[in-house]
């Protein structure tokens, strides 16, 4: 009996479609002796139950496709393009092709539904396994391998690759504190992402470790974008007692901080110290070059591909969460301050 890991069987498909098991089997095997309307109804039920990938692959496919699928929200974002670069390096080394799908959908609900549909339709039929970058869903209906990079959810049913987000911000904050900063602003990431939650936890932990009370006025919510980094930095820097340093949750956010500082005539690092998170190429080209937390994004993509290939080959390891250590990259965007500053 064909069965997915979610427990959906060929009998469930037949029951839901109101046909016999043999009819479902004939549809899956491409037989032309099933009425078109009936075949369409069976295919619709297969998709709704999330049974397409496992049955299609096991019943229709005689060999591997040697294709890895990558599902992303946007192609343009530096984080995503760097993840894809890392995935492609490993895929090419193992003679696998890469097939990337991006969505124009913007709400969490429609993105989750789109991801689930793509995984059900593609995995096992078009691809041997799929990597979902910053997935909205915590589970997918598929019997074939799925690996996530930087998932939204803390607990997923599939393997995930993440960076040591909390430790990365903690190390960056310790650096700022060692330079004498005490009023440190923080611009969060998109707080429905676990990476953003962990980075905020690193900020709070560093302050607690230094015995500095958490000041809500120094915290603004962002979403990892340059635009909201700009808006958040303006809010922080126009306060009666502005921060002497800003910890940004991403390099894109830090770019927005640079924009805001230029807008109101604050010099970096003379008037304001700034740290980003990601180590994207743009940060090193800023004036002054950005001090940032390197989360080795390409390595995250490469590790996700390696984990996926292990599962495709039927050799899954025991580890479900794979962590890539972060490292502070010190450049010229921070300076020490004295009590008189």
Short mmCIF file of C-alpha atoms in Angstrom, two decimals:
data_model
loop_
_atom_site.label_atom_id
_atom_site.label_comp_id
_atom_site.label_asym_id
_atom_site.label_seq_id
_atom_site.Cartn_x
_atom_site.Cartn_y
_atom_site.Cartn_z
CA UNK A 1 0.00 0.00 0.00
CA UNK A 2 1.22 3.46 -0.89
CA UNK A 3 1.33 5.79 2.09
CA UNK A 4 2.82 9.17 2.92
CA UNK A 5 4.31 10.06 6.29
CA UNK A 6 1.09 11.96 7.03
CA UNK A 7 -0.92 8.71 6.80
CA UNK A 8 -2.82 9.47 3.57
CA UNK A 9 -3.34 6.24 1.57
CA UNK A 10 -4.62 5.36 -1.87
CA UNK A 11 -7.82 4.18 -0.17
CA UNK A 12 -8.28 7.66 1.33
CA UNK A 13 -7.97 9.18 -2.14
CA UNK A 14 -10.48 6.71 -3.59
CA UNK A 15 -12.94 7.32 -0.74
CA UNK A 16 -12.72 11.11 -1.05
CA UNK A 17 -13.14 10.99 -4.84
CA UNK A 18 -15.98 8.47 -4.66
CA UNK A 19 -14.23 5.96 -6.92
CA UNK A 20 -12.52 2.60 -6.56
CA UNK A 21 -8.90 2.08 -5.64
CA UNK A 22 -8.26 0.62 -9.09
CA UNK A 23 -9.61 3.81 -10.70
CA UNK A 24 -7.18 5.93 -8.69
CA UNK A 25 -4.37 3.58 -9.69
CA UNK A 26 -5.32 3.85 -13.40
CA UNK A 27 -5.30 7.66 -13.17
CA UNK A 28 -1.89 7.65 -11.53
CA UNK A 29 -0.53 5.31 -14.19
CA UNK A 30 -1.83 7.49 -17.01
CA UNK A 31 -4.36 5.00 -18.37
CA UNK A 32 -6.79 6.50 -20.88
CA UNK A 33 -9.77 4.32 -19.96
CA UNK A 34 -10.98 6.68 -17.20
CA UNK A 35 -13.56 9.36 -18.02
CA UNK A 36 -11.93 12.82 -18.19
CA UNK A 37 -14.25 14.24 -15.52
CA UNK A 38 -13.48 11.34 -13.19
CA UNK A 39 -9.75 11.63 -13.78
CA UNK A 40 -9.90 15.38 -13.08
CA UNK A 41 -11.81 14.76 -9.85
CA UNK A 42 -9.23 12.18 -8.71
CA UNK A 43 -6.34 14.53 -9.46
CA UNK A 44 -8.06 17.32 -7.53
CA UNK A 45 -8.48 15.08 -4.48
CA UNK A 46 -4.86 13.92 -4.74
CA UNK A 47 -3.69 17.53 -4.61
CA UNK A 48 -6.05 18.45 -1.77
CA UNK A 49 -4.88 15.50 0.33
CA UNK A 50 -1.24 16.23 -0.40
CA UNK A 51 -0.80 12.76 -1.86
CA UNK A 52 0.41 13.79 -5.29
CA UNK A 53 4.14 13.73 -4.69
CA UNK A 54 4.47 10.30 -3.11
CA UNK A 55 2.05 8.47 -5.39
CA UNK A 56 3.21 10.19 -8.54
CA UNK A 57 6.83 9.43 -7.77
CA UNK A 58 6.31 5.83 -6.72
CA UNK A 59 3.76 4.94 -9.38
CA UNK A 60 4.86 7.03 -12.37
CA UNK A 61 8.58 7.59 -11.97
CA UNK A 62 11.06 4.85 -12.70
CA UNK A 63 14.23 6.79 -11.90
CA UNK A 64 15.54 9.83 -10.02
CA UNK A 65 15.24 13.24 -11.63
CA UNK A 66 18.59 14.54 -10.30
CA UNK A 67 16.90 17.88 -9.68
CA UNK A 68 16.81 19.75 -6.37
CA UNK A 69 13.96 22.21 -5.93
CA UNK A 70 14.35 25.50 -4.08
CA UNK A 71 11.26 27.40 -2.94
CA UNK A 72 11.74 31.05 -1.94
CA UNK A 73 9.61 34.14 -1.39
CA UNK A 74 11.81 36.49 -3.43
CA UNK A 75 14.82 36.08 -5.66
CA UNK A 76 16.10 39.65 -5.17
CA UNK A 77 16.94 39.56 -1.46
CA UNK A 78 20.70 39.23 -0.78
CA UNK A 79 20.14 36.55 1.87
CA UNK A 80 18.16 34.37 -0.53
CA UNK A 81 20.52 34.82 -3.48
CA UNK A 82 23.48 33.87 -1.27
CA UNK A 83 21.64 30.79 0.06
CA UNK A 84 20.90 29.71 -3.51
CA UNK A 85 24.55 30.19 -4.46
CA UNK A 86 25.61 27.84 -1.65
CA UNK A 87 22.96 25.26 -2.61
CA UNK A 88 24.02 25.38 -6.25
CA UNK A 89 27.69 24.77 -5.42
CA UNK A 90 26.87 21.49 -3.66
CA UNK A 91 24.21 20.48 -6.19
CA UNK A 92 26.58 20.98 -9.12
CA UNK A 93 29.33 19.01 -7.36
CA UNK A 94 26.92 16.06 -7.14
CA UNK A 95 25.61 16.41 -10.72
CA UNK A 96 22.25 17.76 -9.62
CA UNK A 97 20.39 20.54 -11.38
CA UNK A 98 18.63 23.32 -9.47
CA UNK A 99 15.05 24.42 -10.03
CA UNK A 100 14.07 27.59 -8.12
CA UNK A 101 10.49 28.80 -7.58
CA UNK A 102 9.62 32.24 -6.24
CA UNK A 103 6.25 33.63 -5.20
CA UNK A 104 4.74 37.08 -5.64
CA UNK A 105 2.40 36.38 -2.71
CA UNK A 106 2.91 38.61 0.29
CA UNK A 107 0.64 37.48 3.13
CA UNK A 108 1.71 34.73 5.51
CA UNK A 109 -1.40 32.66 4.77
CA UNK A 110 -1.12 32.74 0.99
CA UNK A 111 2.62 32.10 1.13
CA UNK A 112 2.11 29.06 3.36
CA UNK A 113 -0.56 27.65 1.04
CA UNK A 114 1.62 28.30 -2.01
CA UNK A 115 4.59 26.56 -0.40
CA UNK A 116 2.48 23.54 0.55
CA UNK A 117 1.05 23.26 -2.96
CA UNK A 118 4.47 23.51 -4.62
CA UNK A 119 5.99 20.89 -2.34
CA UNK A 120 3.07 18.49 -2.91
CA UNK A 121 3.14 18.92 -6.69
CA UNK A 122 6.89 19.00 -7.32
CA UNK A 123 8.52 16.82 -4.72
CA UNK A 124 9.16 13.33 -6.02
CA UNK A 125 7.63 14.09 -9.40
CA UNK A 126 9.83 16.91 -10.72
CA UNK A 127 12.43 17.01 -7.96
CA UNK A 128 14.15 14.43 -5.77
CA UNK A 129 13.97 16.77 -2.79
CA UNK A 130 13.19 20.38 -1.94
CA UNK A 131 14.84 23.14 0.10
CA UNK A 132 12.46 25.83 1.37
CA UNK A 133 14.09 29.11 2.37
CA UNK A 134 12.45 30.87 5.36
CA UNK A 135 9.37 28.63 5.10
CA UNK A 136 6.04 29.72 6.55
CA UNK A 137 4.84 26.17 7.10
CA UNK A 138 6.01 23.77 9.78
CA UNK A 139 4.92 20.66 7.87
CA UNK A 140 4.41 19.51 4.28
CA UNK A 141 2.48 16.59 2.85
CA UNK A 142 5.21 14.69 1.09
CA UNK A 143 7.04 11.42 1.49
CA UNK A 144 10.15 12.88 -0.16
CA UNK A 145 12.87 14.92 1.55
CA UNK A 146 12.34 18.56 2.57
CA UNK A 147 14.96 20.73 4.29
CA UNK A 148 14.44 24.30 5.53
CA UNK A 149 16.83 27.23 5.77
CA UNK A 150 15.96 29.72 8.54
CA UNK A 151 12.39 28.49 9.19
CA UNK A 152 9.69 30.71 10.66
CA UNK A 153 8.68 28.06 13.19
CA UNK A 154 10.78 26.90 16.11
CA UNK A 155 9.58 23.30 15.66
CA UNK A 156 9.36 21.76 12.21
CA UNK A 157 8.76 18.20 11.04
CA UNK A 158 11.69 18.43 8.66
CA UNK A 159 15.43 19.12 9.08
CA UNK A 160 16.41 22.78 9.31
CA UNK A 161 19.59 24.82 8.91
CA UNK A 162 19.96 27.94 11.05
CA UNK A 163 22.77 30.19 12.23
CA UNK A 164 23.57 30.83 15.89
CA UNK A 165 21.46 34.00 15.81
CA UNK A 166 21.31 34.67 19.55
CA UNK A 167 25.04 34.10 20.05
CA UNK A 168 25.86 36.35 17.08
CA UNK A 169 24.02 39.36 18.51
CA UNK A 170 25.29 38.59 22.00
CA UNK A 171 28.88 38.77 20.74
CA UNK A 172 28.19 42.00 18.82
CA UNK A 173 26.58 43.60 21.86
CA UNK A 174 29.50 42.60 24.08
CA UNK A 175 31.77 44.36 21.59
CA UNK A 176 29.70 47.57 21.78
CA UNK A 177 29.54 47.38 25.56
CA UNK A 178 33.32 46.93 25.73
CA UNK A 179 33.65 50.13 23.67
CA UNK A 180 31.76 51.95 26.43
CA UNK A 181 28.30 52.16 24.87
CA UNK A 182 25.38 51.99 27.30
CA UNK A 183 22.49 53.41 25.26
CA UNK A 184 22.32 50.88 22.41
CA UNK A 185 19.34 50.96 20.10
CA UNK A 186 17.99 47.77 18.53
CA UNK A 187 16.03 47.40 15.30
CA UNK A 188 14.42 43.98 15.18
CA UNK A 189 13.89 41.68 12.23
CA UNK A 190 10.50 40.34 11.16
CA UNK A 191 9.32 39.03 14.50
CA UNK A 192 7.40 36.06 13.10
CA UNK A 193 10.76 34.60 12.11
CA UNK A 194 12.68 32.55 14.65
CA UNK A 195 15.91 34.22 13.56
CA UNK A 196 14.49 37.62 14.58
CA UNK A 197 13.26 36.28 17.92
CA UNK A 198 16.67 34.78 18.70
CA UNK A 199 18.53 37.94 17.70
CA UNK A 200 16.31 40.02 19.98
CA UNK A 201 16.98 37.53 22.76
CA UNK A 202 20.71 38.06 22.20
CA UNK A 203 20.24 41.82 22.62
CA UNK A 204 18.28 41.42 25.86
CA UNK A 205 20.69 38.83 27.25
CA UNK A 206 23.70 41.07 26.63
CA UNK A 207 22.09 43.99 28.47
CA UNK A 208 21.11 41.74 31.37
CA UNK A 209 24.64 40.34 31.49
CA UNK A 210 26.00 43.91 31.75
CA UNK A 211 23.43 44.90 34.38
CA UNK A 212 21.75 47.45 32.09
CA UNK A 213 17.93 47.72 32.31
CA UNK A 214 15.98 47.10 29.09
CA UNK A 215 14.68 50.44 27.77
CA UNK A 216 11.64 50.03 25.45
CA UNK A 217 12.38 53.45 23.94
CA UNK A 218 15.56 52.01 22.43
CA UNK A 219 13.79 49.15 20.65
CA UNK A 220 11.93 49.53 17.35
CA UNK A 221 10.41 46.81 15.23
CA UNK A 222 11.74 46.28 11.74
CA UNK A 223 11.44 43.59 9.08
CA UNK A 224 15.02 43.12 7.81
CA UNK A 225 14.49 45.74 5.06
CA UNK A 226 16.42 48.92 4.34
CA UNK A 227 13.21 50.97 4.27
CA UNK A 228 12.15 50.03 7.79
CA UNK A 229 15.73 50.28 8.97
CA UNK A 230 15.65 53.90 7.84
CA UNK A 231 12.29 54.57 9.55
CA UNK A 232 13.36 52.81 12.75
CA UNK A 233 16.68 54.63 12.92
CA UNK A 234 14.97 58.01 12.50
CA UNK A 235 12.71 57.19 15.45
CA UNK A 236 15.71 56.25 17.59
CA UNK A 237 17.96 59.12 16.57
CA UNK A 238 15.38 61.89 17.00
CA UNK A 239 14.66 61.02 20.63
CA UNK A 240 15.63 63.50 23.38
CA UNK A 241 18.29 60.98 24.47
CA UNK A 242 19.29 59.12 21.32
CA UNK A 243 21.39 55.96 21.42
CA UNK A 244 25.14 56.15 20.85
CA UNK A 245 25.05 52.87 18.94
CA UNK A 246 22.49 50.85 16.97
CA UNK A 247 22.46 47.08 16.63
CA UNK A 248 20.63 46.31 13.39
CA UNK A 249 19.12 42.86 12.84
CA UNK A 250 20.37 42.64 9.25
CA UNK A 251 22.80 44.35 6.92
CA UNK A 252 19.86 45.69 4.89
CA UNK A 253 18.51 47.23 8.09
CA UNK A 254 21.96 48.72 8.77
CA UNK A 255 21.92 50.30 5.30
CA UNK A 256 18.74 52.07 6.38
CA UNK A 257 20.50 53.26 9.54
CA UNK A 258 23.28 54.77 7.38
CA UNK A 259 20.59 56.51 5.28
CA UNK A 260 18.91 57.95 8.38
CA UNK A 261 22.21 59.13 9.87
CA UNK A 262 23.05 60.95 6.63
CA UNK A 263 19.56 62.48 6.55
CA UNK A 264 19.94 64.16 9.95
CA UNK A 265 23.67 64.86 9.79
CA UNK A 266 24.99 62.14 12.12
CA UNK A 267 28.45 60.86 11.25
CA UNK A 268 29.32 57.15 11.50
CA UNK A 269 31.22 56.24 13.66
CA UNK A 270 31.97 59.68 15.19
CA UNK A 271 28.37 60.34 16.29
CA UNK A 272 26.90 56.86 15.98
CA UNK A 273 28.25 53.31 16.00
CA UNK A 274 26.44 50.72 13.87
CA UNK A 275 26.57 46.92 13.64
CA UNK A 276 24.68 44.79 11.12
CA UNK A 277 23.98 41.08 10.78
CA UNK A 278 24.51 38.88 7.68
CA UNK A 279 27.82 39.99 6.14
CA UNK A 280 26.36 40.62 2.70
CA UNK A 281 28.73 42.14 0.10
CA UNK A 282 27.07 45.58 0.32
CA UNK A 283 28.18 46.08 3.93
CA UNK A 284 31.87 46.01 3.08
CA UNK A 285 31.33 48.68 0.40
CA UNK A 286 29.75 51.23 2.73
CA UNK A 287 31.60 54.33 3.92
CA UNK A 288 32.71 53.51 6.53
CA UNK A 289 32.67 49.72 5.98
CA UNK A 290 30.08 48.02 8.21
CA UNK A 291 30.98 45.97 11.26
CA UNK A 292 28.63 42.99 11.08
CA UNK A 293 27.86 39.46 12.23
CA UNK A 294 28.76 36.93 9.56
CA UNK A 295 26.26 34.08 9.53
CA UNK A 296 27.99 32.43 6.56
CA UNK A 297 24.88 32.47 4.39
CA UNK A 298 26.40 30.54 1.49
CA UNK A 299 27.53 27.87 3.95
CA UNK A 300 23.95 27.63 5.24
CA UNK A 301 22.77 26.93 1.70
CA UNK A 302 25.57 24.43 1.10
CA UNK A 303 24.81 22.61 4.36
CA UNK A 304 21.09 22.47 3.50
CA UNK A 305 21.97 20.86 0.17
CA UNK A 306 24.28 18.35 1.84
CA UNK A 307 21.59 17.39 4.37
CA UNK A 308 19.00 17.07 1.58
CA UNK A 309 21.27 14.84 -0.52
CA UNK A 310 21.85 12.57 2.49
CA UNK A 311 18.08 12.15 2.84
CA UNK A 312 17.65 11.60 -0.91
CA UNK A 313 20.25 8.83 -0.69
CA UNK A 314 18.37 7.29 2.23
CA UNK A 315 21.09 8.18 4.74
CA UNK A 316 19.45 10.68 7.09
CA UNK A 317 21.44 11.59 10.18
CA UNK A 318 20.05 11.85 13.68
CA UNK A 319 20.42 15.64 13.86
CA UNK A 320 17.31 17.62 12.90
CA UNK A 321 18.54 21.17 13.61
CA UNK A 322 21.85 22.01 11.95
CA UNK A 323 23.55 25.19 13.24
CA UNK A 324 26.13 27.28 11.42
CA UNK A 325 28.27 29.30 13.90
CA UNK A 326 28.35 33.08 13.48
CA UNK A 327 31.43 35.33 13.70
CA UNK A 328 31.79 39.05 14.39
CA UNK A 329 33.50 40.91 11.52
CA UNK A 330 35.00 44.15 12.87
CA UNK A 331 35.37 47.00 10.36
CA UNK A 332 35.19 50.78 10.80
CA UNK A 333 31.57 51.56 11.75
CA UNK A 334 32.08 51.57 15.54
CA UNK A 335 34.22 53.60 17.91
CA UNK A 336 34.88 53.70 21.62
CA UNK A 337 33.17 56.36 23.68
CA UNK A 338 34.02 57.95 27.00
CA UNK A 339 31.75 59.08 29.80
CA UNK A 340 31.86 62.59 28.35
CA UNK A 341 30.34 61.54 25.00
#
